[in-house]
Every structure is written in C-alpha cells, then in structure tokens.
mmCIF file of C-alpha atoms in Angstrom:
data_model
loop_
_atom_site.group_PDB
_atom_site.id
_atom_site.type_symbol
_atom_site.label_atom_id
_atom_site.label_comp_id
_atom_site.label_asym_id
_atom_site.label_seq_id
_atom_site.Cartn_x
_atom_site.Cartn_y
_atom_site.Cartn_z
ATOM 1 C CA UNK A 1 0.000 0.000 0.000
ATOM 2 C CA UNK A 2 1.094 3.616 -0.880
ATOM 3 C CA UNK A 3 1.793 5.799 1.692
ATOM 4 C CA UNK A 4 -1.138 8.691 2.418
ATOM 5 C CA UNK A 5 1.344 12.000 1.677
ATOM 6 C CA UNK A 6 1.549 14.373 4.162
ATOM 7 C CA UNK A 7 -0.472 17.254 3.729
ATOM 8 C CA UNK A 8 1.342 20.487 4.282
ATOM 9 C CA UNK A 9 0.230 22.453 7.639
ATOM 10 C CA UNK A 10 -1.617 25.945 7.919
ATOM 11 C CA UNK A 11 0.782 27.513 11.324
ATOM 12 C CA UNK A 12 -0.487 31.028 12.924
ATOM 13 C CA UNK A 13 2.436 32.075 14.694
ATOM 14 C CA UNK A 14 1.490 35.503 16.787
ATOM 15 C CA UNK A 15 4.477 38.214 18.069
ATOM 16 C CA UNK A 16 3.747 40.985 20.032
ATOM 17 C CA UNK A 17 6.482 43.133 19.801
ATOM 18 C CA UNK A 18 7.990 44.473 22.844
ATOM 19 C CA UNK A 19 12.008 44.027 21.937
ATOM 20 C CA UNK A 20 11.675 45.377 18.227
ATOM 21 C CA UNK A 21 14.760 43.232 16.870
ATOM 22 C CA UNK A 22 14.245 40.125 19.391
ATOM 23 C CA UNK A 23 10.843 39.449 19.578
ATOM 24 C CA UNK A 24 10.224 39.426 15.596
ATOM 25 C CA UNK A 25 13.644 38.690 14.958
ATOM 26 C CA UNK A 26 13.043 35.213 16.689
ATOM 27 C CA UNK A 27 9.389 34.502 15.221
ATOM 28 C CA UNK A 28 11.162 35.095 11.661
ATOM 29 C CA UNK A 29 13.473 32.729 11.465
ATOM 30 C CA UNK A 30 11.467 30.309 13.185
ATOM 31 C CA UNK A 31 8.290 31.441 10.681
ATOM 32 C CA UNK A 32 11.159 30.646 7.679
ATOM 33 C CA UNK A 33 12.417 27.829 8.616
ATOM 34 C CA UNK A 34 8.815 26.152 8.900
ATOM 35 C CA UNK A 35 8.076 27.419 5.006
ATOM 36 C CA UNK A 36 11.450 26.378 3.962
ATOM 37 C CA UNK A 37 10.210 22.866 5.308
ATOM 38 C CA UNK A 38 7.139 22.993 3.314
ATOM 39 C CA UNK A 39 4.524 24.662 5.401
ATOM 40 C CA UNK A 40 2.418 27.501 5.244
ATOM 41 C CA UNK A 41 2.959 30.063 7.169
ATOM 42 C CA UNK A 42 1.508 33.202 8.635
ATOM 43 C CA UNK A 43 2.560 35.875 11.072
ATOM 44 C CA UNK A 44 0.047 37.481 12.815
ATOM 45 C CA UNK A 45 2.088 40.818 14.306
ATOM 46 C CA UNK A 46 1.625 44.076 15.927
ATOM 47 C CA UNK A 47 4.431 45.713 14.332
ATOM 48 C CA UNK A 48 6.542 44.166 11.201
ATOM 49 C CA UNK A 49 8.221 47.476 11.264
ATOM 50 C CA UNK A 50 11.381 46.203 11.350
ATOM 51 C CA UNK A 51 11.419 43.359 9.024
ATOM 52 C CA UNK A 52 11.737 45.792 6.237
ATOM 53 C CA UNK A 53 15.578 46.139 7.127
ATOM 54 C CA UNK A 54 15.669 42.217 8.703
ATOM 55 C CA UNK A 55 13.776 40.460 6.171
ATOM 56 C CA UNK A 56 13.562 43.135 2.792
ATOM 57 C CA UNK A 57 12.830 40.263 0.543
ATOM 58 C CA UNK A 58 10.286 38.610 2.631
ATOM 59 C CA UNK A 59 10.280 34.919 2.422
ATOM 60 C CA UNK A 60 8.079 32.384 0.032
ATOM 61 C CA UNK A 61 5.397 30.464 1.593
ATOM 62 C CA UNK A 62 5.691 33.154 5.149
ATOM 63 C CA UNK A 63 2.359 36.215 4.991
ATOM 64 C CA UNK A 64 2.912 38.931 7.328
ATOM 65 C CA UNK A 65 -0.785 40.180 8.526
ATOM 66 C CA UNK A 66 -1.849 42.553 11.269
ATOM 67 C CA UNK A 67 -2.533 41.678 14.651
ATOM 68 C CA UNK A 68 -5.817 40.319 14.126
ATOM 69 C CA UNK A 69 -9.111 40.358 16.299
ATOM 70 C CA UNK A 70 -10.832 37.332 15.113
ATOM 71 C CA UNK A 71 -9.994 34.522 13.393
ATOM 72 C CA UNK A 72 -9.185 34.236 9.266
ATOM 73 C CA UNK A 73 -12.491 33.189 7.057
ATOM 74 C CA UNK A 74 -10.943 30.277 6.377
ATOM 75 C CA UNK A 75 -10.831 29.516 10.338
ATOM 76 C CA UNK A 76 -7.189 28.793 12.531
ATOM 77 C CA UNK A 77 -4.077 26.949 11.181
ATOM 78 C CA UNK A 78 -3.228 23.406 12.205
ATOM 79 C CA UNK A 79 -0.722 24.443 14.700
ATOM 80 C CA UNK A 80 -1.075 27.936 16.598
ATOM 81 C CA UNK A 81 1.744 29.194 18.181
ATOM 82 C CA UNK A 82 2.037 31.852 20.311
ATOM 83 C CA UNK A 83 5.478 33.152 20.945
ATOM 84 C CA UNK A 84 7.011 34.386 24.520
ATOM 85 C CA UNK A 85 3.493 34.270 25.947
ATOM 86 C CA UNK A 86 1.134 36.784 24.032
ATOM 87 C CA UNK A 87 -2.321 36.874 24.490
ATOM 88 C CA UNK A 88 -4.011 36.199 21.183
ATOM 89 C CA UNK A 89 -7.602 37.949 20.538
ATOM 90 C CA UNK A 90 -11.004 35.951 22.893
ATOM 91 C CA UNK A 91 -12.509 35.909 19.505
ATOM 92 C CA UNK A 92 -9.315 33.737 17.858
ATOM 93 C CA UNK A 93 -9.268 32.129 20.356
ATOM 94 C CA UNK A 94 -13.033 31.249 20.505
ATOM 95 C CA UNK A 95 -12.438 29.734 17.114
ATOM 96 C CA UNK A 96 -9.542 27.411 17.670
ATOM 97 C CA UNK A 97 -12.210 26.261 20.442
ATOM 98 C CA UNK A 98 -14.848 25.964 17.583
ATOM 99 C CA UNK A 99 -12.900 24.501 14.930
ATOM 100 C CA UNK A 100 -12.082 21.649 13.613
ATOM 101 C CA UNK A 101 -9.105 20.229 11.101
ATOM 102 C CA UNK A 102 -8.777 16.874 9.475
ATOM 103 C CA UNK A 103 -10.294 13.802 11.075
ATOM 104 C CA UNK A 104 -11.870 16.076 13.573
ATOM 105 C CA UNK A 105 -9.051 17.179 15.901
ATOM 106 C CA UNK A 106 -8.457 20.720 16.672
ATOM 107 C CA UNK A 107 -5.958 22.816 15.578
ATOM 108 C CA UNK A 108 -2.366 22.578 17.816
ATOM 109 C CA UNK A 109 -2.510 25.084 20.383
ATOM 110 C CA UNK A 110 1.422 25.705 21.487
ATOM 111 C CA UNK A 111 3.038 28.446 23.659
ATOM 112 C CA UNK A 112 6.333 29.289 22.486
ATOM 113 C CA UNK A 113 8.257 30.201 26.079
ATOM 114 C CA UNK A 114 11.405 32.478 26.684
ATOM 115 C CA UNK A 115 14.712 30.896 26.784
ATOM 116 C CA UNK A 116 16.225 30.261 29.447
ATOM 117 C CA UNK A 117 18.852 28.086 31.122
ATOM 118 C CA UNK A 118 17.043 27.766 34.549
ATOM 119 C CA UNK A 119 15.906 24.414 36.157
ATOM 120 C CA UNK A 120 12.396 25.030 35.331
ATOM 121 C CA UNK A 121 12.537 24.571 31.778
ATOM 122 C CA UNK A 122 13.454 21.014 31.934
ATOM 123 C CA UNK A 123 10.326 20.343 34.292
ATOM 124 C CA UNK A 124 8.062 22.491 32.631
ATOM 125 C CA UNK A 125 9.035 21.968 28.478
ATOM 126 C CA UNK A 126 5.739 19.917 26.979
ATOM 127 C CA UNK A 127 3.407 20.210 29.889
ATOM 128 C CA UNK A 128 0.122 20.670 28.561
ATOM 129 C CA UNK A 129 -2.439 22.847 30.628
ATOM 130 C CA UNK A 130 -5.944 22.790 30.052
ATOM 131 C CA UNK A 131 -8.060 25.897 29.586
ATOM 132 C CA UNK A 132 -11.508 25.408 31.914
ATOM 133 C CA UNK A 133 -12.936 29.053 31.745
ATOM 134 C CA UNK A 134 -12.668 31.757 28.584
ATOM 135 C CA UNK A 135 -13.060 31.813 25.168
ATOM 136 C CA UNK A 136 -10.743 28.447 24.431
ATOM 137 C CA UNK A 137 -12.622 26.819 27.232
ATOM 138 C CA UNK A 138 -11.920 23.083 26.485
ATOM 139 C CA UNK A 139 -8.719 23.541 24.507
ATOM 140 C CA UNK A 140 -5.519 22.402 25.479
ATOM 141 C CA UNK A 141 -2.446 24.763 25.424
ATOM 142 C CA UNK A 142 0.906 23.165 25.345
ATOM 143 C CA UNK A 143 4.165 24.536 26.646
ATOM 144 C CA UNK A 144 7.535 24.567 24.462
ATOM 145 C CA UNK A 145 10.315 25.468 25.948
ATOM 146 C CA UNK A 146 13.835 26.404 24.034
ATOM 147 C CA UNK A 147 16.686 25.758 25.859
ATOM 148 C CA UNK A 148 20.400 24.976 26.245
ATOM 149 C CA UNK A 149 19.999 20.671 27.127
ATOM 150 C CA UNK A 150 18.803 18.286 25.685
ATOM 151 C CA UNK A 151 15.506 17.681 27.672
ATOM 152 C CA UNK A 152 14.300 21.219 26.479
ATOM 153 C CA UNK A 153 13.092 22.170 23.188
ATOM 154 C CA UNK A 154 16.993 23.686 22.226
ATOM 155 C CA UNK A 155 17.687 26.682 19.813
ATOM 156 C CA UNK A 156 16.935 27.518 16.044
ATOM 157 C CA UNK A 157 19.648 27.079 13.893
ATOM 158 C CA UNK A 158 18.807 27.111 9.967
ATOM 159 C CA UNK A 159 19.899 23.789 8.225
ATOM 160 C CA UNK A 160 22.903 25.091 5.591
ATOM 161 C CA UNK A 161 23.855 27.203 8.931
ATOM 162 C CA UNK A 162 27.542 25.262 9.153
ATOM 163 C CA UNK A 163 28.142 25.253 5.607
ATOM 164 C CA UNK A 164 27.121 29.109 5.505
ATOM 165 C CA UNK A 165 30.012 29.980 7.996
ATOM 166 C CA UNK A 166 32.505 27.798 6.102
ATOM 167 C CA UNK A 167 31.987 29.476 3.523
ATOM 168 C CA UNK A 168 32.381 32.795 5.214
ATOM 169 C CA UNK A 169 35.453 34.854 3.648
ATOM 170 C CA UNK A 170 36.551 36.368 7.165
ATOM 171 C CA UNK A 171 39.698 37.928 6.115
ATOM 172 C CA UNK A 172 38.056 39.372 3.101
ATOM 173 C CA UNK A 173 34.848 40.771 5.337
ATOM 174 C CA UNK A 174 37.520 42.510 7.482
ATOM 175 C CA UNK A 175 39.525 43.765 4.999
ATOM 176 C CA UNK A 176 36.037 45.712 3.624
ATOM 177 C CA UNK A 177 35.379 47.143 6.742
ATOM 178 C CA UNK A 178 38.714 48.721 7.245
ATOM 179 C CA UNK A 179 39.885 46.067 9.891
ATOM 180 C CA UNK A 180 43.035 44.506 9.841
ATOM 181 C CA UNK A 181 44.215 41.151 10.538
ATOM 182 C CA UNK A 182 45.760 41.921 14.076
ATOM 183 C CA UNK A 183 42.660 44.771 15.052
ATOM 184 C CA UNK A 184 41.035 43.455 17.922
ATOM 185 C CA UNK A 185 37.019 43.940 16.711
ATOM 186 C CA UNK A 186 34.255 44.482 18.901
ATOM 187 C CA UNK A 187 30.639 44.194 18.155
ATOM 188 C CA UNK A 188 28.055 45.879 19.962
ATOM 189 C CA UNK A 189 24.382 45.224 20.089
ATOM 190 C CA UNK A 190 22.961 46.180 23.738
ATOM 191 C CA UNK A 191 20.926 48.241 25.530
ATOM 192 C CA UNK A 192 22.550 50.767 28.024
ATOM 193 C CA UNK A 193 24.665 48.153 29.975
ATOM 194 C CA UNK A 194 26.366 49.714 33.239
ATOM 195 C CA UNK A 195 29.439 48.652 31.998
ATOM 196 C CA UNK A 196 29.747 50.739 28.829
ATOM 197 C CA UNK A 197 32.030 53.613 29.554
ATOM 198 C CA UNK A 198 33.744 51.102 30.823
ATOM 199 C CA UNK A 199 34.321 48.997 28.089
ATOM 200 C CA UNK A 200 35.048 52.244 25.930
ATOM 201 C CA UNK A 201 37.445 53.365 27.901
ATOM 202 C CA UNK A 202 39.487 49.642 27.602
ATOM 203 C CA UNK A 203 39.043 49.900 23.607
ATOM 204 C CA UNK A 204 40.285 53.995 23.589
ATOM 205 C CA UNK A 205 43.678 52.664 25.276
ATOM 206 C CA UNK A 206 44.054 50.374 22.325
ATOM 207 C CA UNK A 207 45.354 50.935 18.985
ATOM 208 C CA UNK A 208 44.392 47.773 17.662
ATOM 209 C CA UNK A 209 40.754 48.047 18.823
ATOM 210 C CA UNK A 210 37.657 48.702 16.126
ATOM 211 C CA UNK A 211 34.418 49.230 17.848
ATOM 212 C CA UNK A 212 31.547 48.139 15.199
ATOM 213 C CA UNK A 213 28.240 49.897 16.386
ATOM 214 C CA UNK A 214 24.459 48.439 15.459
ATOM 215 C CA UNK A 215 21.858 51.080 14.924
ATOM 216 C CA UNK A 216 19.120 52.228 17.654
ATOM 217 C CA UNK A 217 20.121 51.873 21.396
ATOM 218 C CA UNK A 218 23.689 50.869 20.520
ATOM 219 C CA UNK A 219 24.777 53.532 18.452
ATOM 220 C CA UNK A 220 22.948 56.260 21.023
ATOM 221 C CA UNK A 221 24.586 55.073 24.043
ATOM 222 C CA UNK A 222 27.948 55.303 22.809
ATOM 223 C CA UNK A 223 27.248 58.510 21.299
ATOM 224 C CA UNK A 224 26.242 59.612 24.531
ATOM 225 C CA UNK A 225 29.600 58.505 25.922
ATOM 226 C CA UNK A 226 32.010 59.285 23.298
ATOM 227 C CA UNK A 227 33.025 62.172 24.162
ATOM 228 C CA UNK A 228 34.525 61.268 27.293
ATOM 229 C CA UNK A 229 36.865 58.491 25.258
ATOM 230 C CA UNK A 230 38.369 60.466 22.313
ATOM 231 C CA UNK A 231 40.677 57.777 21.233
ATOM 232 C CA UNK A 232 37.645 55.267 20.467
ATOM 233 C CA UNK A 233 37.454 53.875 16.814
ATOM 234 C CA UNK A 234 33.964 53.431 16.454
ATOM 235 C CA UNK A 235 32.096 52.911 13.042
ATOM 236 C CA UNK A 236 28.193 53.241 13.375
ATOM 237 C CA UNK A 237 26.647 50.489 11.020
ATOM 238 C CA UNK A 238 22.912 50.610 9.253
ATOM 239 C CA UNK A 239 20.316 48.432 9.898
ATOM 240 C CA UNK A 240 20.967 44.796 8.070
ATOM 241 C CA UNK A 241 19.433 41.739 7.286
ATOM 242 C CA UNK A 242 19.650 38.702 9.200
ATOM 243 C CA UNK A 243 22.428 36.744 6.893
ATOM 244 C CA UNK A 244 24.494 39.950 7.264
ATOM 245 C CA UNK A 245 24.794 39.984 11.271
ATOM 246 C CA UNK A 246 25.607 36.850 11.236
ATOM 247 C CA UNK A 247 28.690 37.710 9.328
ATOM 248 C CA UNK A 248 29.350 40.697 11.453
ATOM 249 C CA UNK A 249 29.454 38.144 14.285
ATOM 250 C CA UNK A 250 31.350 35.644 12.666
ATOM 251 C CA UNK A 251 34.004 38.323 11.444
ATOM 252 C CA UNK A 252 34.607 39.971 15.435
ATOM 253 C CA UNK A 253 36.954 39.066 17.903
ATOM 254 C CA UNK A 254 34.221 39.705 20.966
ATOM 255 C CA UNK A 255 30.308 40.438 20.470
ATOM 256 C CA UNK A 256 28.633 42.314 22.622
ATOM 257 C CA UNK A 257 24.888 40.811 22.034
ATOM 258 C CA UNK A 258 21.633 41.407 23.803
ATOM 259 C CA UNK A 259 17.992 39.766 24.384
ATOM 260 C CA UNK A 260 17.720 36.015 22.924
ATOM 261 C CA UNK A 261 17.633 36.161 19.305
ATOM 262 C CA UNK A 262 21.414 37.561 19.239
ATOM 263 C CA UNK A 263 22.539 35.845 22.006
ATOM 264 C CA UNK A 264 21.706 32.296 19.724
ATOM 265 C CA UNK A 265 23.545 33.791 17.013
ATOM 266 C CA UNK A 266 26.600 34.447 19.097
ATOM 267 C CA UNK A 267 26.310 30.730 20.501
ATOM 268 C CA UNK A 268 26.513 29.587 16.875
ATOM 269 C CA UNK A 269 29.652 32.170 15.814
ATOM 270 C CA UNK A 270 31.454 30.266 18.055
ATOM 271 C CA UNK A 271 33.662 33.554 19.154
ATOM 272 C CA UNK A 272 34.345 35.408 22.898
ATOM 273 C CA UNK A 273 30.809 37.067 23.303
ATOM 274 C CA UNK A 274 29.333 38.929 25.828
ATOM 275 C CA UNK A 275 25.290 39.120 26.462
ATOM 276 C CA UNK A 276 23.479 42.055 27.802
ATOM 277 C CA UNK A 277 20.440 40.436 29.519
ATOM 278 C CA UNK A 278 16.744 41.884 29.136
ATOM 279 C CA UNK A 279 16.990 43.677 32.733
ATOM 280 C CA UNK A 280 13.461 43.126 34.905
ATOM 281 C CA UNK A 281 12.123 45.691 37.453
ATOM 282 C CA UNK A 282 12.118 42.385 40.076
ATOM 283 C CA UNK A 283 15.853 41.397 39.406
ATOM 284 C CA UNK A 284 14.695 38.535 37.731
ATOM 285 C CA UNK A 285 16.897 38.291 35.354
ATOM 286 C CA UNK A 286 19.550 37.912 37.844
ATOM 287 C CA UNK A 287 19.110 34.331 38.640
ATOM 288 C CA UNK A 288 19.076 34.194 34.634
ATOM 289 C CA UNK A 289 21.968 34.713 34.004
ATOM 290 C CA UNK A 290 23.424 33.012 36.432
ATOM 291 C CA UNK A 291 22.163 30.217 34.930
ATOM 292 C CA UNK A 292 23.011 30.706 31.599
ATOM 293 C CA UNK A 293 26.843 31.314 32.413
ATOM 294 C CA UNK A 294 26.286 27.926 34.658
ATOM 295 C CA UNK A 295 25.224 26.382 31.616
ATOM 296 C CA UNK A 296 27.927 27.918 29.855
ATOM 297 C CA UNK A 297 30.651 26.897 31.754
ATOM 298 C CA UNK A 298 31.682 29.895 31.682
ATOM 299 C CA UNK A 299 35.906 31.156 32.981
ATOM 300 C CA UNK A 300 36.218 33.519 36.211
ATOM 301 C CA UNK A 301 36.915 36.425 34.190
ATOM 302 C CA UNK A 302 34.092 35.887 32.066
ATOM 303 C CA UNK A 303 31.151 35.826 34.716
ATOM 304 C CA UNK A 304 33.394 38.765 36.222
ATOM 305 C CA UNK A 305 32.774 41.025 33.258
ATOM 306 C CA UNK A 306 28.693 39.662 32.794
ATOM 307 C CA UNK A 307 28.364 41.160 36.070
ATOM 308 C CA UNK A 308 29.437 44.195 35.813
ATOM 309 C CA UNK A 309 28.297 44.613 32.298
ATOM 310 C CA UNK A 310 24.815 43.675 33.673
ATOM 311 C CA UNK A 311 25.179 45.967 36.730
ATOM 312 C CA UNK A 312 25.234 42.645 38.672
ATOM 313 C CA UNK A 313 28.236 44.251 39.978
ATOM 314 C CA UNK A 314 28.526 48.033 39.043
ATOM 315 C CA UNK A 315 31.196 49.795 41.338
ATOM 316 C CA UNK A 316 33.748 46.891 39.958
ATOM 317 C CA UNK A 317 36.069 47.000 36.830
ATOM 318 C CA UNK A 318 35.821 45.517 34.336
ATOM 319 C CA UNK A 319 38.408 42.668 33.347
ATOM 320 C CA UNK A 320 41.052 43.586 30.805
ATOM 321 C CA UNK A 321 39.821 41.995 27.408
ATOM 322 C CA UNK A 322 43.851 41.147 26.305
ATOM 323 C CA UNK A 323 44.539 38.256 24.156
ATOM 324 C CA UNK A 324 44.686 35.142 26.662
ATOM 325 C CA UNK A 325 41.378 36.489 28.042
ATOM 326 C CA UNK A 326 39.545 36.434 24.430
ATOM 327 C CA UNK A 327 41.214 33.117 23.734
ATOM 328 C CA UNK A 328 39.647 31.704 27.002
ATOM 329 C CA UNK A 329 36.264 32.763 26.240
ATOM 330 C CA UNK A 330 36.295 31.905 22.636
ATOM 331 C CA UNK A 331 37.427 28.083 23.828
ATOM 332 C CA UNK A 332 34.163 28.379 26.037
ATOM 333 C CA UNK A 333 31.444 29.279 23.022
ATOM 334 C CA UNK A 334 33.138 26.659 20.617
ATOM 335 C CA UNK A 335 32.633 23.890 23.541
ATOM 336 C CA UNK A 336 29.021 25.196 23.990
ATOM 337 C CA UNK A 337 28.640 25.774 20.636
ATOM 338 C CA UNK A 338 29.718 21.678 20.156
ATOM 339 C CA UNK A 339 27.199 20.814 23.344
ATOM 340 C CA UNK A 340 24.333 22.138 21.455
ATOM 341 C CA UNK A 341 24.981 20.815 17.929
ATOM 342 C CA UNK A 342 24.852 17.589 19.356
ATOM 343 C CA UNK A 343 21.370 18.357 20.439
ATOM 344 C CA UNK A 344 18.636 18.555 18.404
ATOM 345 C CA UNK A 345 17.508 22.464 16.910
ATOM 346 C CA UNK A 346 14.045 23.576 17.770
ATOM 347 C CA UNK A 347 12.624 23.725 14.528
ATOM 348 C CA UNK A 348 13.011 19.385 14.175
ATOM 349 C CA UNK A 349 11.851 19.230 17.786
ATOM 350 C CA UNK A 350 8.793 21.057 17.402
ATOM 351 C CA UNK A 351 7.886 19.341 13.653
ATOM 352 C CA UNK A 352 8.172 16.033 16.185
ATOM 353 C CA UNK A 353 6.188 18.001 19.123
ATOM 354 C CA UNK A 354 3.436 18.490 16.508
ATOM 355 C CA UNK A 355 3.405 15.358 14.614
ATOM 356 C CA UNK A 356 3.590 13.592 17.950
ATOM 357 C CA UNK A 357 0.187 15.278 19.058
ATOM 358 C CA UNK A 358 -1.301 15.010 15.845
#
C-alpha cells in the first residue's frame, strides 16, 4: 500500500512586539524555517516594522498580517503558536475552540516560552495545561520550551547554517570594513549596559581596537559617551538583514549581544561574546543569568565582566579583554557551541512536538 502523503500544515504564529529586533527577529526565522520545510505560514504581528531592514525580501510560503481580532475566514491553522506568551484575541481564540481540522481534531494550540537556562525549563518543556474558563474553554495549550539541554526544546539554527560559515570569507569581510588582521574587533548590540564607559574606555587605550556599532540603542549610548573616550574607533553600522549579522558576528573578535535572538547567534559564531540580559524591574533576570553562564561553563573572568556589564556588579572593573582572556572565552562558546549541535535544533523538535500530538 502507498503511503497517504503528508499534507502540508496551515501555522499562525502571533508576536507581540515588545524588543523590536528580538521578539520578531526570533518569530522570523522560526516562521522561515517552517516554510522552507514545506509549510504555510503566517505571522500574525503588531508591528513588522522592522522586518523591512531584517527580512527586505520577505520569504516564500511566510504572509505577514496585522494583529488580528478574530480569526481568518478560512478559520485557525493546524498548529497555533504563540510566541514568549502573548495573548491572542477571545474571539481567535473562541475559534480554535470551535474549529475543527482533518479527522476532527483541533488545531495545535502551542506556547512558544522564553529561553532560558534555569531548572524550570526542563520540568516544565511539553506540559500541557488545560483551559476550563474563557473563550478556548476546552482547549488544550501546550508549553515549548527552548533551551540549552537536551531535555528542552533547544535553539533555532537554519539547516545550511555550518556550511554558511565555512563558507564565510573572514579575512576578506575585514579587509572591507577597514579592519586589519591583528585589530582586535568588537561588536556591539545592547541596551545601556552599566558597563559601557567602561568597556570604551578599555578599547580607547588600544590601537588595535575597532568598535563596530548596530543602529538604535547601541549607536545612542555610545554617542552619549564618546566624548569622554576620544581615542575610540567606532564605526556606526545601518540596519541589516539577518544573513548579514551573522557575518558581522562571525568576522569579530568579541560580540557584545543582547535579548535572545542575538545571544543564539553568538552561541553559533562560536567567538568570545558577551550578552546584555533583558533587565526586569524584580531582578529577575539575575538568577538568569546566572544560569546561563552555569550552563555555559563559563571562565572567572568571564562571569566577572557579565556582572558588571549587567550591573550585577557596578562599582567593579571591568576585566582587561587582552589576548589570553579572548582566547579563554572563545574556547568556552566553541565547547558550547559543540554541546548544542549535538542536540537537536528547535525547529526538528517542534515538527516532532506536533506530529507527535497530531
């Protein structure tokens, strides 16, 4: 007997945006990766804003719509996912309640959770919880976790990822940007860490040191600050697609990243990064990052200059970033960087996840 072909699956995926670069940077590689697998797509979003720098030439078999208030005519996808928690619209969700796909089931309700390397993500990744009272009274929502082990749901990472960054001409992408072969350079994507001026200060000293600045928060905070370190060697970059920070990444000696999306990226550049946590009005993030450089394994010096560049720590120094001390931290990403591509990526995880509860 023939086998029945699988049917390609209809996937709402809804992002509120809160983090302009993470939040919708994360839902759009996860929304390509699921078309480049043979699905159909759409992301339902309150602001696509910034995919016209991230994503210019959009992505076949992805539709970008408005945040919507009820459901499409042609009813819910198979799989609804709902990224870092959002609340879709009572009237969507009234009709994933109401609807049914193929041999009767209902369409996959899933809530795509933060990342995080804390305990609770093992426990909690794939517990379903039952909705009593509401609009999706009598629907199960399930919980997927990303993470950093392999009882989580682990990170995206695109399938020609590797062979992309083989490929990568580093000395050649350096040599464009006006950085030589010795130049120590620094990328910086980040809020307004506490540790800034101090980290400008270390690169001033240097004459070796390149300071490559992404747009919006970056750029403004060391603009604020420059003045103070005349010697710095900054170069304030435009906006750029998602295949061109990775090479930005891939091309710097230390990256200063923030949020999830770029802190992924940095795991899979495999050089001395640094990550400027989302910071929490409770101190939450705290215990985050612990741990995440728990997880990490992460040197003395290292954790050292997380805390102060988190304000974990703020009437400290920073550590000197010399040569052993970038060595030492690049030797930790590549042996995370190894951990998780022994681990299964979220995208085949959650195709599993679904087909699993299908």
């Amino acid at each position: 007997m023939n086998a029945i072909p699988t049917l390609p699956r209809t996937w709402d995926v809804f992002c509120q945006v809160i983090d302009n670069f993470g939040d919708i940077g994360v839902c759009w590689r996860l929304c390509c990766q699921l078309a480049a697998q043979g699905e159909r797509v759409r992301l339902w979003t309150d602001d696509a804003s910034a995919l016209a720098w991230m994503a210019p030439a959009g992505h076949p078999g992805v539709q970008v719509l408005p945040w919507p208030q009820h459901a499409p005519a042609d009813g819910p996808g198979d799989v609804v996912v709902e990224a870092f928690g959002c609340d879709i619209a009572p009237d969507f969700a009234a009709s994933i309640a109401h609807s049914t796909i193929a041999a009767g089931r209902k369409p996959l309700w899933i809530n795509l959770e933060y990342l995080s390397a804390e305990g609770y993500v093992e426990r909690s990744h794939r517990l379903p919880s039952l909705l009593s009272s509401g609009p999706g009274a009598g629907c199960t929502r399930w919980f997927f976790y990303p993470g950093f082990t392999p009882r989580t749901g682990g990170l995206l990472r695109e399938a020609d990822l590797a062979a992309r960054q083989a490929a990568f001409d580093r000395a050649g992408w350096r040599a464009r940007h006006g950085i030589g072969a010795q130049d120590v350079a620094v990328s910086l994507f980040c809020y307004e860490p506490a540790g800034l001026s101090g980290l400008l200060a270390q690169l001033a000293a240097r004459s070796d040191a390149q300071l490559l600045v992404t747009p919006g928060r970056a750029t403004a905070a060391v603009q604020a600050l420059q003045a103070r370190h005349p010697g710095l060697r900054a170069h304030y970059l435009p906006p750029c697609p998602q295949p061109q920070f990775d090479e930005m990444l891939w091309a710097c000696d230390l990256n200063c990243v923030r949020g999830e999306d770029s802190l992924v990226r940095a795991l899979w550049a495999g050089e001395a990064f640094v990550w400027h946590i989302y910071p929490q009005d409770d101190d939450a993030h705290h215990a985050k990052l612990q741990a995440f450089l728990d997880w990490l394994s992460a040197p003395a010096s290292l954790r050292r200059f997380h805390a102060v560049w988190n304000g974990l720590t703020p009437h400290e120094p920073l550590p000197a970033i010399d040569a052993p001390t970038l060595s030492a931290w690049r030797d930790c990403a590549r042996a995370a960087r190894a951990r998780l591509l022994a681990q299964g990526d979220l995208l085949t995880q959650l195709l599993g996840f679904t087909a699993e509860k299908s």
